[in-house]
Short mmCIF file of C-alpha atoms in Angstrom, two decimals:
data_model
loop_
_atom_site.label_atom_id
_atom_site.label_comp_id
_atom_site.label_asym_id
_atom_site.label_seq_id
_atom_site.Cartn_x
_atom_site.Cartn_y
_atom_site.Cartn_z
CA MET F 1 -46.21 26.96 -20.18
CA LEU F 2 -45.18 25.60 -16.79
CA ARG F 3 -46.79 22.24 -17.47
CA ARG F 4 -44.99 21.99 -20.80
CA LEU F 5 -41.73 22.78 -19.05
CA VAL F 6 -42.38 20.10 -16.43
CA GLY F 7 -43.20 17.50 -19.07
CA ALA F 8 -40.13 18.32 -21.14
CA THR F 9 -37.93 18.22 -18.04
CA LEU F 10 -39.21 14.77 -17.11
CA LEU F 11 -38.48 13.45 -20.60
CA LEU F 12 -35.06 15.07 -20.64
CA LEU F 13 -34.21 13.55 -17.27
CA ALA F 14 -35.36 10.14 -18.49
CA SER F 15 -33.16 10.50 -21.59
CA VAL F 16 -30.12 11.41 -19.52
CA LEU F 17 -30.67 8.48 -17.13
CA ALA F 18 -31.14 6.09 -20.05
CA VAL F 19 -27.84 7.21 -21.58
CA VAL F 20 -26.01 6.96 -18.26
CA TRP F 21 -27.42 3.57 -17.32
CA TRP F 22 -27.27 1.82 -20.66
CA THR F 23 -24.12 3.18 -22.23
CA PRO F 24 -21.91 0.12 -22.62
CA VAL F 25 -19.07 0.11 -20.13
CA VAL F 26 -15.98 -1.99 -20.82
CA ASP F 27 -15.51 -4.14 -17.77
CA ALA F 28 -11.77 -4.22 -17.08
CA GLU F 29 -12.10 -7.47 -15.16
CA SER F 30 -13.69 -9.26 -18.04
CA THR F 31 -10.72 -8.49 -20.27
CA GLN F 32 -8.16 -10.06 -18.02
CA GLY F 33 -8.77 -13.67 -18.91
CA MET F 34 -5.66 -15.36 -20.21
CA THR F 35 -5.01 -18.98 -21.01
CA VAL F 36 -1.40 -19.95 -20.55
CA THR F 37 -0.34 -23.01 -22.48
CA GLY F 38 2.84 -24.70 -23.55
CA THR F 39 6.11 -23.55 -22.12
CA VAL F 40 5.21 -20.11 -20.91
CA SER F 41 6.60 -19.95 -17.41
CA ALA F 42 4.81 -18.23 -14.59
CA GLN F 43 6.20 -14.85 -13.66
CA THR F 44 5.13 -12.22 -11.24
CA GLY F 45 7.34 -9.23 -10.84
CA MET F 46 7.75 -5.55 -10.33
CA THR F 47 9.76 -2.83 -11.98
CA LEU F 48 10.80 0.36 -10.21
CA ASP F 49 11.74 3.28 -12.41
CA ALA F 50 14.08 4.69 -9.77
CA THR F 51 15.31 3.55 -6.40
CA SER F 52 16.37 6.87 -4.98
CA VAL F 53 14.38 9.98 -4.29
CA ALA F 54 16.15 13.25 -3.55
CA LEU F 55 14.15 15.65 -1.47
CA PRO F 56 14.92 19.37 -1.30
CA ALA F 57 16.73 20.82 1.70
CA GLY F 58 14.55 22.47 4.27
CA ALA F 59 14.73 24.36 7.54
CA PRO F 60 13.93 22.50 10.78
CA GLY F 61 10.17 22.28 11.10
CA SER F 62 9.51 22.75 7.39
CA ALA F 63 7.90 20.35 4.93
CA VAL F 64 9.39 19.62 1.53
CA THR F 65 7.84 17.73 -1.37
CA SER F 66 9.61 15.56 -3.93
CA THR F 67 9.96 17.11 -7.33
CA SER F 68 9.79 13.78 -9.15
CA GLN F 69 7.66 10.66 -8.97
CA THR F 70 8.66 7.08 -8.29
CA CYS F 71 6.71 4.61 -10.37
CA VAL F 72 6.30 0.86 -10.04
CA THR F 73 4.91 -1.43 -12.71
CA ILE F 74 3.48 -4.83 -11.85
CA ALA F 75 3.56 -7.62 -14.40
CA THR F 76 2.08 -11.03 -13.79
CA ASN F 77 0.94 -13.91 -15.94
CA THR F 78 -0.23 -16.10 -13.08
CA GLY F 79 -3.74 -14.71 -12.84
CA GLN F 80 -3.30 -14.37 -9.10
CA THR F 81 -4.25 -11.21 -7.35
CA TRP F 82 -1.57 -9.23 -5.61
CA ALA F 83 -0.99 -6.29 -3.35
CA LEU F 84 1.62 -3.63 -3.18
CA ALA F 85 2.89 -2.05 0.01
CA PHE F 86 5.16 0.89 0.69
CA ARG F 87 6.79 0.45 4.07
CA ALA F 88 9.65 1.82 6.11
CA GLY F 89 12.74 -0.37 5.93
CA THR F 90 14.58 1.41 8.72
CA ALA F 91 13.29 3.01 11.88
CA ASN F 92 15.03 6.34 11.40
CA PHE F 93 16.47 8.79 8.93
CA THR F 94 20.12 9.12 9.90
CA SER F 95 22.91 11.50 8.99
CA SER F 96 26.65 11.01 9.01
CA GLY F 97 26.82 13.57 11.81
CA GLY F 98 24.83 11.31 14.11
CA GLY F 99 21.49 13.07 13.76
CA SER F 100 18.33 11.05 13.35
CA PHE F 101 14.58 11.33 13.20
CA PRO F 102 11.83 8.75 12.62
CA THR F 103 10.98 7.51 9.16
CA THR F 104 7.36 8.27 9.96
CA GLN F 105 8.25 11.88 9.11
CA LEU F 106 8.03 10.78 5.49
CA ARG F 107 4.60 10.80 3.90
CA TRP F 108 3.61 9.31 0.59
CA ARG F 109 0.64 9.34 -1.74
CA ILE F 110 -0.36 7.90 -5.07
CA VAL F 111 0.04 10.65 -7.62
CA GLY F 112 -3.33 12.25 -8.15
CA GLN F 113 -4.52 11.78 -4.60
CA GLN F 114 -4.87 14.85 -2.47
CA ASN F 115 -3.54 13.79 0.92
CA PHE F 116 -0.23 12.32 1.96
CA THR F 117 -0.17 9.26 4.23
CA ALA F 118 2.46 8.66 6.88
CA VAL F 119 4.75 5.70 6.25
CA SER F 120 3.90 2.74 8.46
CA SER F 121 4.98 -0.87 8.78
CA THR F 122 1.89 -2.12 6.93
CA GLY F 123 1.15 0.64 4.42
CA ASN F 124 -0.85 -0.83 1.58
CA VAL F 125 -0.85 0.67 -1.91
CA ALA F 126 -3.14 -1.98 -3.31
CA THR F 127 -4.35 -1.44 -6.80
CA ASP F 128 -5.73 -3.69 -9.47
CA GLN F 129 -4.16 -2.48 -12.66
CA VAL F 130 -1.69 -5.02 -13.95
CA GLY F 131 0.84 -3.48 -16.32
CA LYS F 132 -0.05 0.05 -15.40
CA ASP F 133 2.24 2.32 -13.46
CA VAL F 134 1.52 3.11 -9.83
CA CYS F 135 3.35 6.35 -9.14
CA LEU F 136 4.10 7.82 -5.73
CA ASP F 137 5.35 11.17 -4.61
CA PHE F 138 6.59 12.13 -1.18
CA GLN F 139 6.59 14.78 1.47
CA LEU F 140 9.14 14.98 4.27
CA VAL F 141 8.58 17.04 7.39
CA TYR F 142 11.90 17.94 8.98
CA PRO F 143 11.51 17.90 12.76
CA ALA F 144 11.97 21.25 14.46
CA ASP F 145 14.85 19.87 16.51
CA ALA F 146 16.68 18.03 13.70
CA PRO F 147 20.43 18.83 13.59
CA ALA F 148 21.72 20.08 10.25
CA GLY F 149 22.96 17.33 7.94
CA ASP F 150 22.19 15.10 4.96
CA TYR F 151 19.73 12.42 6.02
CA SER F 152 18.88 9.15 4.37
CA ALA F 153 16.61 6.21 5.05
CA SER F 154 15.52 3.02 3.33
CA PHE F 155 12.01 2.05 2.35
CA ASN F 156 10.56 -1.04 0.73
CA MET F 157 8.14 -1.36 -2.13
CA ILE F 158 6.77 -4.86 -1.55
CA LEU F 159 4.82 -6.97 -4.00
CA SER F 160 2.98 -9.81 -2.30
CA MET G 1 -2.11 35.44 -45.54
CA GLY G 2 -3.04 32.18 -47.17
CA ARG G 3 0.28 30.62 -46.13
CA LEU G 4 -0.20 31.32 -42.43
CA PRO G 5 -2.41 28.29 -41.68
CA GLY G 6 0.18 26.09 -43.41
CA ARG G 7 2.94 27.49 -41.22
CA LEU G 8 0.81 27.06 -38.16
CA TRP G 9 0.08 23.52 -39.18
CA ARG G 10 3.79 22.74 -39.67
CA GLY G 11 4.62 24.37 -36.33
CA ALA G 12 1.96 22.35 -34.55
CA THR G 13 3.23 19.18 -36.21
CA ALA G 14 6.80 19.92 -35.08
CA LEU G 15 5.61 20.59 -31.54
CA GLY G 16 3.64 17.32 -31.54
CA LEU G 17 6.67 15.36 -32.75
CA ALA G 18 8.82 16.97 -30.09
CA ALA G 19 6.26 16.06 -27.42
CA LEU G 20 6.20 12.48 -28.69
CA LEU G 21 9.99 12.36 -28.58
CA VAL G 22 10.04 13.65 -25.00
CA ALA G 23 7.36 11.14 -24.00
CA GLY G 24 9.33 8.34 -25.66
CA VAL G 25 12.51 9.32 -23.83
CA ALA G 26 10.58 9.51 -20.56
CA ALA G 27 9.07 6.07 -21.16
CA ALA G 28 12.49 4.65 -21.97
CA ALA G 29 13.90 6.21 -18.81
CA ARG G 30 11.07 4.73 -16.79
CA ALA G 31 11.65 1.26 -18.17
CA ALA G 32 15.33 1.47 -17.30
CA GLY G 33 14.80 0.82 -13.57
CA PRO G 34 15.46 -2.49 -11.84
CA SER G 35 12.97 -5.28 -12.33
CA LEU G 36 12.57 -8.33 -10.14
CA ALA G 37 10.29 -11.31 -10.82
CA VAL G 38 9.72 -14.78 -9.42
CA ASP G 39 7.98 -17.80 -10.91
CA ARG G 40 5.94 -18.61 -7.79
CA GLN G 41 4.62 -16.19 -5.22
CA ARG G 42 3.11 -19.03 -3.27
CA VAL G 43 4.66 -22.40 -2.39
CA GLU G 44 2.65 -25.23 -0.85
CA LEU G 45 4.10 -28.47 0.43
CA SER G 46 3.25 -31.26 2.81
CA VAL G 47 5.95 -32.59 5.11
CA ALA G 48 5.94 -35.06 7.97
CA PRO G 49 7.44 -33.78 11.24
CA GLY G 50 11.17 -34.37 11.27
CA GLU G 51 11.34 -34.86 7.51
CA SER G 52 12.32 -32.26 4.95
CA GLN G 53 11.56 -31.15 1.44
CA ASP G 54 13.65 -29.12 -0.98
CA VAL G 55 12.16 -26.28 -3.00
CA ARG G 56 13.50 -24.32 -5.94
CA LEU G 57 12.24 -20.95 -7.19
CA ASN G 58 13.43 -19.08 -10.24
CA VAL G 59 14.20 -15.40 -9.83
CA SER G 60 14.50 -13.12 -12.84
CA TYR G 61 16.23 -9.80 -12.81
CA GLN G 62 16.51 -6.96 -15.28
CA GLY G 63 18.54 -3.87 -14.69
CA ALA G 64 22.25 -3.34 -14.48
CA GLU G 65 24.40 -6.18 -15.82
CA SER G 66 24.58 -7.84 -12.44
CA GLY G 67 22.91 -7.47 -9.10
CA VAL G 68 22.72 -9.16 -5.75
CA LEU G 69 19.58 -10.69 -4.29
CA GLU G 70 19.14 -10.76 -0.53
CA VAL G 71 16.73 -13.29 0.97
CA GLN G 72 15.12 -13.04 4.39
CA VAL G 73 12.72 -15.44 6.10
CA HIS G 74 10.01 -14.12 8.38
CA ASP G 75 6.99 -15.24 10.31
CA PHE G 76 3.93 -13.28 9.35
CA ASP G 77 0.23 -12.97 9.77
CA THR G 78 -2.25 -11.75 7.22
CA LEU G 79 -4.34 -8.70 7.91
CA THR G 80 -8.03 -8.60 7.13
CA ASP G 81 -7.40 -6.70 3.89
CA GLY G 82 -5.03 -9.39 2.66
CA SER G 83 -1.76 -7.56 3.26
CA PHE G 84 0.73 -9.07 5.68
CA ARG G 85 2.49 -8.04 8.86
CA LEU G 86 5.89 -9.35 9.83
CA LEU G 87 6.08 -10.93 13.27
CA GLU G 88 8.93 -11.06 15.71
CA PRO G 89 10.66 -14.48 15.77
CA ALA G 90 8.78 -16.74 18.15
CA GLY G 91 11.44 -19.28 19.07
CA TRP G 92 12.36 -22.70 17.75
CA SER G 93 8.79 -23.66 16.89
CA ALA G 94 8.25 -20.71 14.52
CA PRO G 95 7.72 -21.78 10.87
CA SER G 96 10.43 -19.36 9.75
CA THR G 97 13.01 -21.46 11.61
CA TRP G 98 12.04 -24.50 9.53
CA ILE G 99 13.35 -22.89 6.34
CA GLN G 100 17.03 -23.28 5.61
CA LEU G 101 18.25 -21.13 2.74
CA ALA G 102 21.01 -22.46 0.51
CA ALA G 103 22.33 -18.89 0.43
CA VAL G 104 21.10 -15.64 1.94
CA SER G 105 22.48 -13.65 -0.98
CA LEU G 106 22.61 -14.63 -4.63
CA PRO G 107 24.40 -13.03 -7.56
CA LEU G 108 21.95 -12.13 -10.32
CA GLN G 109 22.70 -11.73 -13.99
CA ALA G 110 20.39 -9.64 -16.11
CA GLU G 111 18.07 -11.65 -18.39
CA GLN G 112 19.10 -14.97 -16.76
CA PRO G 113 16.84 -16.83 -14.32
CA THR G 114 18.62 -17.59 -11.08
CA PRO G 115 17.57 -20.57 -8.94
CA LEU G 116 16.79 -19.86 -5.32
CA ARG G 117 16.93 -23.07 -3.25
CA PHE G 118 15.76 -23.73 0.26
CA ARG G 119 14.80 -26.66 2.46
CA VAL G 120 11.72 -26.90 4.65
CA GLN G 121 12.02 -29.09 7.72
CA PRO G 122 9.34 -28.74 10.42
CA ALA G 123 10.52 -29.18 13.95
CA SER G 124 9.82 -32.63 15.32
CA GLY G 125 6.85 -32.68 17.62
CA THR G 126 5.03 -29.97 15.68
CA PRO G 127 1.26 -30.58 15.85
CA PRO G 128 -0.38 -31.43 12.51
CA GLY G 129 -1.76 -28.43 10.69
CA ASP G 130 -0.95 -25.69 8.20
CA TYR G 131 1.75 -23.14 8.84
CA GLY G 132 3.05 -20.21 6.86
CA ALA G 133 6.33 -18.35 6.53
CA LEU G 134 7.39 -15.54 4.24
CA LEU G 135 10.42 -15.16 2.01
CA LEU G 136 11.34 -11.57 1.25
CA LEU G 137 13.44 -11.22 -1.88
CA GLN G 138 15.19 -7.92 -2.20
CA LEU G 139 17.74 -6.34 -4.50
CA GLN G 140 20.81 -5.16 -2.68
CA GLN G 141 21.06 -1.43 -3.14
CA PRO G 142 24.18 0.67 -3.10
CA PRO G 143 24.04 3.17 -0.23
CA GLY G 144 22.60 6.47 -1.33
CA GLY G 145 21.35 9.71 0.10
CA GLY G 146 17.78 10.78 0.57
CA VAL G 147 15.00 8.25 0.31
CA VAL G 148 16.19 4.88 -0.98
CA ILE G 149 13.45 2.55 -2.20
CA GLN G 150 14.13 -1.15 -2.49
CA PRO G 151 11.96 -3.45 -4.59
CA GLN G 152 10.90 -6.52 -2.65
CA LEU G 153 8.96 -9.62 -3.58
CA ALA G 154 7.11 -11.55 -0.89
CA VAL G 155 6.79 -15.30 -1.42
CA ARG G 156 4.47 -17.16 0.93
CA VAL G 157 5.56 -20.66 1.90
CA TYR G 158 2.76 -22.79 3.30
CA THR G 159 3.73 -26.05 4.96
CA ARG G 160 1.28 -28.73 5.97
CA VAL G 161 2.64 -30.80 8.80
CA ALA G 162 1.11 -34.16 8.03
CA GLY G 163 -1.31 -35.74 10.48
CA ALA G 164 -4.92 -35.34 11.53
CA VAL G 165 -5.72 -31.75 10.63
CA PHE G 166 -9.19 -30.40 11.24
CA ARG G 167 -11.10 -27.74 9.38
CA ARG G 168 -13.29 -25.33 11.19
CA GLY G 169 -14.42 -21.84 10.46
CA TYR G 170 -17.34 -19.59 9.93
CA VAL G 171 -18.54 -16.67 7.87
CA SER G 172 -19.12 -13.84 10.30
CA TRP G 173 -20.91 -11.57 7.87
CA LEU G 174 -22.07 -11.46 4.29
CA ALA G 175 -22.88 -8.13 2.72
CA ALA G 176 -24.95 -7.92 -0.44
CA PRO G 177 -27.14 -5.16 -1.88
CA ALA G 178 -30.82 -5.87 -1.29
CA PHE G 179 -32.05 -4.50 -4.60
CA VAL G 180 -30.16 -4.77 -7.90
CA ASP G 181 -30.72 -4.89 -11.64
CA LEU G 182 -29.29 -7.50 -14.04
CA GLU G 183 -25.69 -6.54 -13.48
CA MET G 184 -22.50 -7.66 -11.81
CA VAL G 185 -23.12 -7.52 -8.07
CA ARG G 186 -20.34 -6.94 -5.59
CA LEU G 187 -20.51 -9.04 -2.46
CA SER G 188 -18.28 -9.11 0.54
CA ALA G 189 -17.93 -11.41 3.49
CA HIS G 190 -15.71 -12.09 6.43
CA LEU G 191 -14.29 -15.55 6.98
CA VAL G 192 -12.80 -16.70 10.29
CA ASN G 193 -10.62 -19.80 10.44
CA THR G 194 -10.75 -21.55 13.79
CA GLY G 195 -9.32 -24.89 12.65
CA SER G 196 -5.81 -26.19 12.12
CA ALA G 197 -5.94 -26.27 8.31
CA MET G 198 -5.90 -23.36 5.90
CA LEU G 199 -9.18 -22.38 4.28
CA ASP G 200 -8.17 -21.95 0.72
CA GLY G 201 -9.37 -19.80 -2.10
CA ALA G 202 -12.55 -21.58 -3.04
CA GLY G 203 -16.08 -21.62 -1.81
CA ALA G 204 -19.62 -21.87 -2.97
CA LEU G 205 -22.25 -19.25 -3.45
CA ARG G 206 -25.73 -20.71 -3.54
CA THR G 207 -28.89 -19.10 -4.77
CA GLY G 208 -32.01 -20.64 -3.38
CA PRO G 209 -31.89 -24.39 -3.87
CA VAL G 210 -29.65 -24.17 -6.94
CA PRO G 211 -25.91 -24.01 -6.34
CA LEU G 212 -24.06 -21.73 -8.74
CA GLY G 213 -20.88 -23.73 -8.59
CA PRO G 214 -17.45 -22.95 -7.29
CA LEU G 215 -16.54 -19.42 -6.48
CA ALA G 216 -13.08 -18.08 -5.88
CA LEU G 217 -12.93 -16.48 -2.51
CA GLY G 218 -10.95 -13.30 -2.64
CA GLN G 219 -11.76 -12.92 -6.30
CA PRO G 220 -11.58 -9.18 -6.76
CA SER G 221 -14.63 -7.19 -7.54
CA PRO G 222 -13.83 -4.52 -10.08
CA PRO G 223 -12.73 -1.88 -9.64
CA GLY G 224 -12.11 -2.47 -5.96
CA ARG G 225 -8.92 -3.17 -4.24
CA GLN G 226 -7.37 -6.57 -4.57
CA ALA G 227 -6.16 -8.78 -1.82
CA PRO G 228 -3.57 -11.38 -2.68
CA ALA G 229 -4.99 -14.80 -3.39
CA SER G 230 -3.65 -16.28 -0.22
CA ALA G 231 -5.20 -18.79 2.08
CA VAL G 232 -6.90 -17.93 5.33
CA MET G 233 -4.57 -19.57 7.80
CA PRO G 234 -5.53 -21.05 11.17
CA ASN G 235 -6.41 -18.34 13.69
CA GLU G 236 -6.76 -15.76 10.94
CA ASP G 237 -9.75 -13.94 9.57
CA ARG G 238 -10.15 -12.25 6.25
CA ASP G 239 -12.35 -9.85 4.32
CA LEU G 240 -13.43 -11.49 1.10
CA ALA G 241 -14.69 -9.70 -1.98
CA PHE G 242 -16.25 -11.34 -5.00
CA THR G 243 -18.78 -10.77 -7.69
CA TRP G 244 -21.99 -12.46 -8.77
CA GLU G 245 -24.00 -11.99 -11.94
CA PRO G 246 -27.70 -12.73 -11.52
CA PRO G 247 -28.99 -15.12 -14.19
CA GLY G 248 -32.37 -13.36 -14.38
CA TYR G 249 -34.93 -11.31 -12.54
CA GLY G 250 -36.32 -12.65 -9.32
CA LEU G 251 -35.84 -12.89 -5.61
CA TYR G 252 -32.62 -14.68 -4.75
CA TRP G 253 -31.35 -16.22 -1.61
CA LEU G 254 -27.57 -16.01 -1.49
CA GLU G 255 -25.60 -18.21 0.81
CA LEU G 256 -21.86 -18.29 1.14
CA ASP G 257 -20.20 -21.47 2.33
CA ALA G 258 -16.53 -22.08 2.76
CA HIS G 259 -15.15 -24.72 0.47
CA ASP G 260 -15.17 -27.71 2.76
CA ALA G 261 -18.28 -29.51 3.80
CA ASP G 262 -17.24 -29.44 7.44
CA VAL G 263 -16.87 -25.67 7.29
CA SER G 264 -20.42 -24.83 6.44
CA ALA G 265 -21.64 -22.10 8.77
CA GLY G 266 -22.70 -20.11 5.76
CA LEU G 267 -24.58 -16.88 6.03
CA SER G 268 -27.42 -15.97 3.76
CA SER G 269 -28.87 -12.80 2.37
CA TRP G 270 -31.87 -11.91 0.21
CA VAL G 271 -31.37 -10.02 -3.04
CA LEU G 272 -34.21 -8.76 -5.22
CA VAL G 273 -33.13 -8.58 -8.86
CA ALA G 274 -35.56 -6.34 -10.71
CA PRO G 275 -35.47 -3.89 -13.63
CA TRP G 276 -35.64 -0.94 -11.27
CA ARG G 277 -34.04 1.40 -13.78
CA ALA G 278 -36.84 0.66 -16.23
CA PHE G 279 -39.36 1.40 -13.47
CA VAL G 280 -37.69 4.75 -12.77
CA LEU G 281 -37.62 5.64 -16.46
CA GLY G 282 -41.27 4.67 -16.81
CA ALA G 283 -42.12 6.86 -13.82
CA LEU G 284 -40.46 9.78 -15.61
CA VAL G 285 -41.46 9.16 -19.22
CA LEU G 286 -45.15 8.37 -18.74
CA PRO G 287 -46.05 11.49 -16.70
CA GLY G 288 -43.90 13.58 -19.05
CA LEU G 289 -45.72 12.29 -22.13
CA TRP G 290 -49.06 12.61 -20.39
CA ILE G 291 -48.39 16.24 -19.47
CA LEU G 292 -47.14 17.15 -22.93
CA SER G 293 -49.97 15.37 -24.70
CA GLY G 294 -52.43 17.12 -22.40
CA GLN G 295 -50.92 20.46 -23.39
CA ARG G 296 -51.11 19.62 -27.07
CA GLY G 297 -54.63 18.27 -26.71
CA ALA G 298 -55.75 21.45 -24.98
CA ARG G 299 -54.27 23.56 -27.75
CA LEU G 300 -55.95 21.47 -30.45
CA ARG G 301 -59.28 21.61 -28.68
CA GLU G 302 -58.98 25.40 -28.31
CA SER G 303 -58.05 25.82 -31.96
CA ALA G 304 -60.99 23.69 -33.10
CA ARG G 305 -63.37 25.62 -30.88
CA VAL G 306 -62.21 28.96 -32.31
CA ARG G 307 -62.55 27.71 -35.88
CA LEU G 308 -66.01 26.37 -35.16
CA ILE G 309 -67.17 29.65 -33.66
CA ALA G 310 -65.72 31.57 -36.62
CA LEU G 311 -67.51 29.24 -39.03
CA LEU G 312 -70.77 29.78 -37.25
CA GLY G 313 -70.18 33.55 -37.45
CA GLY G 314 -69.79 33.99 -33.73
CA GLU G 315 -67.05 35.76 -31.83
CA ASP G 316 -64.84 34.16 -29.29
CA ARG G 317 -64.41 36.51 -26.34
CA ARG G 318 -62.43 34.14 -24.17
CA PRO G 319 -58.74 34.90 -23.78
CA ARG G 320 -56.59 32.69 -25.91
CA ASP G 321 -53.99 30.42 -24.57
CA GLN G 322 -50.71 32.23 -25.22
CA SER G 323 -48.55 29.27 -24.47
#
């Protein structure tokens, strides 16, 4: 009985491996070839679905998370590779009352990822899916010593 | 009772249509954001010191009826992953100071390409070689609260200051799997430019004595991350990723050379291309079949022995195999 079980298990394992290894996989890279002829002009660009993100109010020292996503779509017909970066445009969040705290208090992540990443001057959101949305959401940690007020800061979504 | 499935079906259909409507509205809302595009993300020109050259780019904008484009010029260096870092202005000799914009802000009309003009004039006395500067194109945003995100396009402007440039560089490492099947292989390497000319996006991957032809350096290997197809500038180094498809089974010697003959310094690596998956399957299937056939053979032999003894009128006292 045991030997029969071992033999059947070996064959079953071989079947599973054969299915996994030899199931045809559509190679995304191989479908990207595009011949541009005639008067089609080269274009590489980005579309942002929104340029402003409102974050909930929070007590000093608390962390709040955006309730909506910000998505960017890359379109290119040049065949060139590209990279996307989310970077701080200003050094600080500022309020009309004169309060400020560093923009590094904002964290971002690609929707679906588990961890947030602090905003830096070189943050790279590189991805390889032309025409597909790259969506971010955000978390802001209010410093414990931040004066009360409405804060704002500017960030850049850079296509290069 | 018989009408209930019909009602359920109609309810489910209505719910599905509502979901489609909501998804359509969401998609329309998503597409309503500002869009910025440019016809060239990379400009290359050759200029003699003291002379100048005019360049025109076309910027396209979609969004509100009109918008304003802000243009900034920066010096930059490229990080090993291909992204860039802005540098502080480095005085009169910095390449960013060679670029004179016709206007630092341009009115944009939706659906209409807008020309962006600038002049490149290297400072006189600049040593021959390749230099890079970066144009950042950005939509002017109305002030708003919270987190404001501005779309930016980065256009690299490479200027060759004419004269005797020299190419020098080396591949500091080449990483390839040692053992693969007939499949797309991902390779990576690190290229260091120590010359005065850019090492551009082309190279050669050789297998044994037979060259495989040109290979785009920086060509992305799916589904990995993509670096922009930019040149490796003087004093820069870069991680390169590319793919190779073995033409058949065998032992291959891979060598990566930079594009130019005077930048050889290639590194090599051995790759054994073998049907290792077939070997693994064989190692599973053959023992499995052997074990099962042994079981079946034992049962058949036992059955034949019992029948033979019964035929001869004897009695089998041995315990039977219950399996």
